mmCIF file of C-alpha atoms in Angstrom:
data_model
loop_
_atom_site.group_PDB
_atom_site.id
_atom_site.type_symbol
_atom_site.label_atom_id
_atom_site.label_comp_id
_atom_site.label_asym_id
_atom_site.label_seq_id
_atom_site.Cartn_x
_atom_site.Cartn_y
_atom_site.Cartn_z
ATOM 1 C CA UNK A 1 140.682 23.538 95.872
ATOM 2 C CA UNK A 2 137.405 24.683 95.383
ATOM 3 C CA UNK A 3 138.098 27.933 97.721
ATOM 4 C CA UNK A 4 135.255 29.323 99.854
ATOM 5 C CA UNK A 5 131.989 28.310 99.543
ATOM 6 C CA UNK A 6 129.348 30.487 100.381
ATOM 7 C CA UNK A 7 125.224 29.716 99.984
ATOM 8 C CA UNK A 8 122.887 30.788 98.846
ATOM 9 C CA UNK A 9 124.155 33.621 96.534
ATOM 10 C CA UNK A 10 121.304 35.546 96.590
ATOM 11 C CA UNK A 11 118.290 35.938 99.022
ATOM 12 C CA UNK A 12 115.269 37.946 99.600
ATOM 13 C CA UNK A 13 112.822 37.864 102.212
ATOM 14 C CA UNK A 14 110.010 39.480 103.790
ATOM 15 C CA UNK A 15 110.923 41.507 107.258
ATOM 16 C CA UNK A 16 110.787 39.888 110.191
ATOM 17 C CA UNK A 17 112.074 36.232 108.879
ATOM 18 C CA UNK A 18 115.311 34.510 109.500
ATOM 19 C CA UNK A 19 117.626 34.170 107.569
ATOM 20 C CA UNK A 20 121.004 31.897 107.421
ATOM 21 C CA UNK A 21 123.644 32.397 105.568
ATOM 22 C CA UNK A 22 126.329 29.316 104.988
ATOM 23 C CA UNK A 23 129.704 28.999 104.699
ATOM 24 C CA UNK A 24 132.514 26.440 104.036
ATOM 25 C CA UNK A 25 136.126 27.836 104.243
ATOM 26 C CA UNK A 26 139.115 26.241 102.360
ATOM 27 C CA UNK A 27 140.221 23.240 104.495
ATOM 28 C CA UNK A 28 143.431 23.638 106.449
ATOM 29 C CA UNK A 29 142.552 27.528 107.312
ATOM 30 C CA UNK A 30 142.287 28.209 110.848
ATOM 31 C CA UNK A 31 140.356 31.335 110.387
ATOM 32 C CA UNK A 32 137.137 32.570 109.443
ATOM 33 C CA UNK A 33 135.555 36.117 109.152
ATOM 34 C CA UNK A 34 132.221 37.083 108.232
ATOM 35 C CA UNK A 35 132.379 40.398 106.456
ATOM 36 C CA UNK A 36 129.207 43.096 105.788
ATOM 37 C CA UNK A 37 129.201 45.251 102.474
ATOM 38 C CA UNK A 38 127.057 48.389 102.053
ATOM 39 C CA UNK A 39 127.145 51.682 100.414
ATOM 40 C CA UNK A 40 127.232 53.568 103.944
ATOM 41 C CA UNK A 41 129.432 51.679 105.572
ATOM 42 C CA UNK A 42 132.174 49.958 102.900
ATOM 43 C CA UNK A 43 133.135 46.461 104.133
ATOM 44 C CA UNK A 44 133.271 45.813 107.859
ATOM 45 C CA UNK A 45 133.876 43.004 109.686
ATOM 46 C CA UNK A 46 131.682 41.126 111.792
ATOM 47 C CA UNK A 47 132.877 38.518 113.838
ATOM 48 C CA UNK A 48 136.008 36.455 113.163
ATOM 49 C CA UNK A 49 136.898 32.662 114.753
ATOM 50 C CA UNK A 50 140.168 31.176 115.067
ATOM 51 C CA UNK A 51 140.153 26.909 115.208
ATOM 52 C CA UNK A 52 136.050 27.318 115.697
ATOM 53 C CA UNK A 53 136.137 30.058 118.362
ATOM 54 C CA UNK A 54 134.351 33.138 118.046
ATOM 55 C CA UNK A 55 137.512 35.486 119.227
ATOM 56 C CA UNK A 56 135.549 38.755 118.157
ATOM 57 C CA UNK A 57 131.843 39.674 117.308
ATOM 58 C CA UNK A 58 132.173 43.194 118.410
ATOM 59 C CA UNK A 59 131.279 44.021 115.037
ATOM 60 C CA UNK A 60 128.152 41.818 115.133
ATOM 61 C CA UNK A 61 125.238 45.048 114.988
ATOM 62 C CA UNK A 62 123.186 43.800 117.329
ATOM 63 C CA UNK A 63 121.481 40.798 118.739
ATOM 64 C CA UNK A 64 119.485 39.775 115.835
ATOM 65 C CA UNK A 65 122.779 38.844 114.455
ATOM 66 C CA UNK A 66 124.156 35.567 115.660
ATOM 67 C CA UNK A 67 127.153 33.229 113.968
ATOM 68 C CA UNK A 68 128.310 29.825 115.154
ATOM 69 C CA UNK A 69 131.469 27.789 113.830
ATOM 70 C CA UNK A 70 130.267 24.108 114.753
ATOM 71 C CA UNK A 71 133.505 22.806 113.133
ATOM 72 C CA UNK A 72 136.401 23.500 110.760
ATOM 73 C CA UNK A 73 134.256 23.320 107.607
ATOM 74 C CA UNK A 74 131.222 24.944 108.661
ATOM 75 C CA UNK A 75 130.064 28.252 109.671
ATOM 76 C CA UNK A 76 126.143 30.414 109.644
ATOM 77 C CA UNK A 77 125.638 33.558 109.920
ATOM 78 C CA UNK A 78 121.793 34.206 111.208
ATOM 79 C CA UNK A 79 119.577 36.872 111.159
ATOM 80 C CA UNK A 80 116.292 36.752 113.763
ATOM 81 C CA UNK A 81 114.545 38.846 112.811
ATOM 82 C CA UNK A 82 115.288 40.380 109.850
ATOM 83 C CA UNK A 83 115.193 44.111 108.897
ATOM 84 C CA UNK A 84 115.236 45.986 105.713
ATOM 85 C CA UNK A 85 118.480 47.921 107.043
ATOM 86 C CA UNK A 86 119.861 44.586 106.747
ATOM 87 C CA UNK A 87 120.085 44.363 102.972
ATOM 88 C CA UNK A 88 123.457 43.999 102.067
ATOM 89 C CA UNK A 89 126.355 41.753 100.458
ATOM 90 C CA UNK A 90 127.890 38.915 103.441
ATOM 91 C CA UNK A 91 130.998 37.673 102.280
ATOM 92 C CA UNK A 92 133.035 35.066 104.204
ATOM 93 C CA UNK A 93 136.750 34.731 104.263
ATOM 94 C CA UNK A 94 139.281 31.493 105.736
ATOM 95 C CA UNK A 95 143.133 32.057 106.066
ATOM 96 C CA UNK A 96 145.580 29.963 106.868
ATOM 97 C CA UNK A 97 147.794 30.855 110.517
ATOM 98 C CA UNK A 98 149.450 34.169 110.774
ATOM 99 C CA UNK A 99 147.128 35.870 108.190
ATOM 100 C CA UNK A 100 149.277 35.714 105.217
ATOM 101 C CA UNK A 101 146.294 35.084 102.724
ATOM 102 C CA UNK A 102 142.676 35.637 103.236
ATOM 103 C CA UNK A 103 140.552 34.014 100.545
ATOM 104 C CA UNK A 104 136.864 35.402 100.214
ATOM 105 C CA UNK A 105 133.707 33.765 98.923
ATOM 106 C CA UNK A 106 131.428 34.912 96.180
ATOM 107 C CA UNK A 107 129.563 36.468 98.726
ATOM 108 C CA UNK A 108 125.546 36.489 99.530
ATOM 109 C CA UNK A 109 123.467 39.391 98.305
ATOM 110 C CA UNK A 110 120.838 39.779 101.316
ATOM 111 C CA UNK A 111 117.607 42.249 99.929
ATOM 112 C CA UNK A 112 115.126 42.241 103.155
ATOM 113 C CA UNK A 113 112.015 43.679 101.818
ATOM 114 C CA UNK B 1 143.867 50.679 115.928
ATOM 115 C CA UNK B 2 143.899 50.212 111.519
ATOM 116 C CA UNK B 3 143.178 52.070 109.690
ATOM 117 C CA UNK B 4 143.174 52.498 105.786
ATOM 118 C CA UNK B 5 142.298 56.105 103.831
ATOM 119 C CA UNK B 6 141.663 55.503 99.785
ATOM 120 C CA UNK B 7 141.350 58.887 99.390
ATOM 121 C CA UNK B 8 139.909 59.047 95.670
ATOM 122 C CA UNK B 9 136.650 57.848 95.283
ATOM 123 C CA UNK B 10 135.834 57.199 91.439
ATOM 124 C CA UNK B 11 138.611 58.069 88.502
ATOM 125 C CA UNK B 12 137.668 58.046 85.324
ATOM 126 C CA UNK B 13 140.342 57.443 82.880
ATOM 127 C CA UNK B 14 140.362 56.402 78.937
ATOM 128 C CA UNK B 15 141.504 53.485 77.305
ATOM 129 C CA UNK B 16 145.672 52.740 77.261
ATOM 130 C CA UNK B 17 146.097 55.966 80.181
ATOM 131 C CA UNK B 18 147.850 55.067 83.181
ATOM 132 C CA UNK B 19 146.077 55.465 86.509
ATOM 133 C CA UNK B 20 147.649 55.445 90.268
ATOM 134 C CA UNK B 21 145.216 54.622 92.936
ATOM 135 C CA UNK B 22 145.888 55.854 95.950
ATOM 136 C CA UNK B 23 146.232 54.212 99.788
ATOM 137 C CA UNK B 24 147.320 55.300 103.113
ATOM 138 C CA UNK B 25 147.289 53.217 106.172
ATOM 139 C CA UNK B 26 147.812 54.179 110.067
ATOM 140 C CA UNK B 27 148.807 51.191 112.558
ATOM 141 C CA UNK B 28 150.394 51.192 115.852
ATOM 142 C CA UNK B 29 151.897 47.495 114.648
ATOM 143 C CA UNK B 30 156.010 47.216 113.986
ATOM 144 C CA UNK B 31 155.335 44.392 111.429
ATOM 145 C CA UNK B 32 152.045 44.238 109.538
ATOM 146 C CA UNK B 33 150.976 42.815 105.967
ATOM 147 C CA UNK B 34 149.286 45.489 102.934
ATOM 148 C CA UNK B 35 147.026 44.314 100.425
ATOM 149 C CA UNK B 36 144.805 45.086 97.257
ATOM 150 C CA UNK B 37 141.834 43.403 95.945
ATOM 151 C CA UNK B 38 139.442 43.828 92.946
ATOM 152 C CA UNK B 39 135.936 43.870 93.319
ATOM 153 C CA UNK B 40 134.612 43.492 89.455
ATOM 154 C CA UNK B 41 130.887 43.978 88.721
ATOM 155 C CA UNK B 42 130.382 40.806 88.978
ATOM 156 C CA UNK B 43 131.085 41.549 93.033
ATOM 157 C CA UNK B 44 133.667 39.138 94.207
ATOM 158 C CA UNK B 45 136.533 39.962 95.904
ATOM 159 C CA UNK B 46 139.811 39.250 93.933
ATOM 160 C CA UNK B 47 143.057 39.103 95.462
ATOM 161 C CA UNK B 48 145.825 40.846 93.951
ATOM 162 C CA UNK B 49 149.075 41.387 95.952
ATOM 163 C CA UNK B 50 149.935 40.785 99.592
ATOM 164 C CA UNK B 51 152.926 43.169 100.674
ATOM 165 C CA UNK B 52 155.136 42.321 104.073
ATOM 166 C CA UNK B 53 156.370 45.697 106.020
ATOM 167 C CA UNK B 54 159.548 44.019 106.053
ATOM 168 C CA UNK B 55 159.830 44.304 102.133
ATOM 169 C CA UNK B 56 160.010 47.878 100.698
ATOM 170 C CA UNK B 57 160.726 46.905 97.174
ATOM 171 C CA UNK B 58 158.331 47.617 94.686
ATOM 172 C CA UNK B 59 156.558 45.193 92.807
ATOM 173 C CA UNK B 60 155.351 44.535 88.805
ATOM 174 C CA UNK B 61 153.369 42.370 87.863
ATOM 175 C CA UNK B 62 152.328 42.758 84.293
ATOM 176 C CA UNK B 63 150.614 45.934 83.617
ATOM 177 C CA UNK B 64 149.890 46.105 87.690
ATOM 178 C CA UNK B 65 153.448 47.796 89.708
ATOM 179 C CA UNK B 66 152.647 48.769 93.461
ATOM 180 C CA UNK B 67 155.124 51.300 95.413
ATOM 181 C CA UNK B 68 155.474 50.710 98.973
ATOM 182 C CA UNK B 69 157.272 53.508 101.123
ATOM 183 C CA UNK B 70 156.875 52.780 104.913
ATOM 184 C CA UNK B 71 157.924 56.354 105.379
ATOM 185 C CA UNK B 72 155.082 57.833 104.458
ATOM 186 C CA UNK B 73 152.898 54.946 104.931
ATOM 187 C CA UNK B 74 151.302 54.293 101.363
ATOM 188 C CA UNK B 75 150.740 51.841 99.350
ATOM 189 C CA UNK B 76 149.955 52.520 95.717
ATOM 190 C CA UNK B 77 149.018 50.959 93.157
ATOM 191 C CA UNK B 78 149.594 52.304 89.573
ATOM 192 C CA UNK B 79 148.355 50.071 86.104
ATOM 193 C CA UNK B 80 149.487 51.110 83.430
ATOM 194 C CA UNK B 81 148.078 51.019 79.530
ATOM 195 C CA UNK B 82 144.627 50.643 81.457
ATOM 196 C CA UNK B 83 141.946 48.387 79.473
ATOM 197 C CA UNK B 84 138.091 48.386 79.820
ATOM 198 C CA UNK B 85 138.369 45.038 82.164
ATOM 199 C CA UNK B 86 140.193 47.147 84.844
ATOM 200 C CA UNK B 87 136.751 48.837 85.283
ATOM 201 C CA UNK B 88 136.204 47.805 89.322
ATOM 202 C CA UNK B 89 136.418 48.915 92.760
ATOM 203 C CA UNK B 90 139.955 48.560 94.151
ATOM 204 C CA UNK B 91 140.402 48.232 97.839
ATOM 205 C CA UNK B 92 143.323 48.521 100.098
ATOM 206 C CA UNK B 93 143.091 46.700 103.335
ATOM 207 C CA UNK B 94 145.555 46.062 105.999
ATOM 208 C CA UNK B 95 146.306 43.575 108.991
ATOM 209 C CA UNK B 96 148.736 42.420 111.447
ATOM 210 C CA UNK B 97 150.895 39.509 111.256
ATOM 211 C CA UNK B 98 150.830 36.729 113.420
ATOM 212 C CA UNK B 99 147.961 36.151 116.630
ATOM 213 C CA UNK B 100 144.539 37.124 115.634
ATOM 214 C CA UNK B 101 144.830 39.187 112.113
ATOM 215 C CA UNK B 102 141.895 40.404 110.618
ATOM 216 C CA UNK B 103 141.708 42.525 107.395
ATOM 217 C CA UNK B 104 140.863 46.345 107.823
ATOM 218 C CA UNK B 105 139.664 47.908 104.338
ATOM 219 C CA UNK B 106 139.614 51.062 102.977
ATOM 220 C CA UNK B 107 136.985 52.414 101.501
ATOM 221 C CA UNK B 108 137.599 51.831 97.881
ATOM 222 C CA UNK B 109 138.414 53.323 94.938
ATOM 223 C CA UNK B 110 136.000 52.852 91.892
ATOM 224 C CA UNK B 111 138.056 53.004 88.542
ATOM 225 C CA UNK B 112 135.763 53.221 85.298
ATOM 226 C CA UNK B 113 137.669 52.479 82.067
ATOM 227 C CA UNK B 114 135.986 54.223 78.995
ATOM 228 C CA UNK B 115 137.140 53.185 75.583
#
C-alpha cells in the first residue's frame, strides 16, 4: 500500500491566492482528518469525514478555509484567500472503523508570503 | 473533552543515556486508545505504538518500552541506550474507540541526541 498521499509537498504563494491542498487516503479507511501544524498552536485538527461526510469542521479557522470529500479516495483542503498567518504544515490522516490506526501523509508545507 | 499534557518540552541527553518522555492524558471516555508518534526532521509523522485502556501491561519493543498506569493516567515512554537517530519530536495523542474518533495530541516533546 502506498499509504497516504498528500500533494504538493511544498507550496508558496503570494497573499491573497488560493490554494488547494490534495489528498488520497489508504483505500478501505473510512476516515479522513485534515490536521494544521504550527509553532503556536502544535497540531490541531481541522475537520474530519467519516464514509465522505464532513462530521466536524469546528476546527476549520474560518471561512477562507473550505474541505470537500467528493469520494473515498479523494479529499482538498482550500484556502480563498490566503493569508500569511496561514503558513503552516497540513497533514492528512485515513483510518480504518473504530480508530484503531490513523496513518498520516508526508504532509504539505504551506509558506504564504 | 481530551486532552493530552507532554509536560517537558526539549531534553537533551548524550549518546547511550536513557531518556523517559513524559505524557498525561484527561478523558471523560471508559474505553479509549493512547498513542506515540515520531516526528523526525525530515517532518513526517511516524507511528510508533497504539495502547488499548483495556491493556495495562507494559510494552518493549527493542530499545523503545512504554508504561501504561490508568491510575494515574500516563503514558510514558522510556528508550533506552539512546542513539543520535532518536533526535525528533515525540508526541502523545489520544482518542476514543469506536463512533467518530479523532486523535487529540499533545504538545510534543523535542528529544536532541548529542554524541
Amino acid at each position: 500500500d502506498a499509504g497516504v498521499i498528500q500533494s504538493p509537498r511544498h507550496e508558496v504563494t503570494e497573499m491573497g491566492q488560493e490554494v488547494t491542498l490534495r489528498c488520497k487516503p489508504i483505500s478501505g479507511h473510512n476516515s479522513l482528518f485534515w490536521y494544521r501544524q504550527t509553532m503556536m498552536r502544535g497540531l490541531e485538527l481541522l475537520i474530519y469525514f467519516n464514509n465522505n461526510v464532513p462530521i466536524d469542521d469546528s476546527g476549520m479557522p474560518e471561512d477562507r478555509f473550505s474541505a470537500k470529500m467528493p469520494n473515498a479516495s479523494f479529499s482538498t483542503l482550500k484556502i480563498q484567500p490566503s493569508e500569511p498567518r496561514d503558513s503552516a504544515v497540513y497533514f492528512c490522516a485515513s483510518s480504518a472503523p473504530g480508530g484503531r490506526g490513523y496513518t498520516f501523509g508526508s504532509g504539505t508545507r504551506l509558506t504564504v508570503v | 473533552a481530551q486532552k493530552v499534557t507532554q509536560a517537558q518540552t526539549e531534553i537533551s541527553v548524550v549518546e547511550k543515556e536513557d531518556v523517559t518522555l513524559d505524557c498525561v492524558y484527561e478523558t471523560r471516555d471508559t474505553t479509549y486508545y493512547l498513542f506515540w508518534y515520531k516526528q523526525p526532521p525530515s517532518g513526517e509523522l511516524v507511528f510508533l505504538i497504539r495502547r488499548n485502556s483495556f491493556d495495562e501491561q507494559n510494552e518493549i519493543s527493542g530499545r523503545y518500552s512504554w508504561n501504561f498506569q490508568k491510575s494515574t493516567s500516563s503514558f510514558n515512554f522510556t528508550i533506552t541506550a539512546s542513539q543520535v537517530v532518536d533526535s525528533a519530536v515525540y508526541f502523545c495523542a489520544l482518542s476514543e474507540i469506536g463512533g467518530y474518533s479523532t486523535l487529540t495530541f499533545g504538545k510534543g516533546t523535542m528529544l536532541l541526541v548529542s554524541p
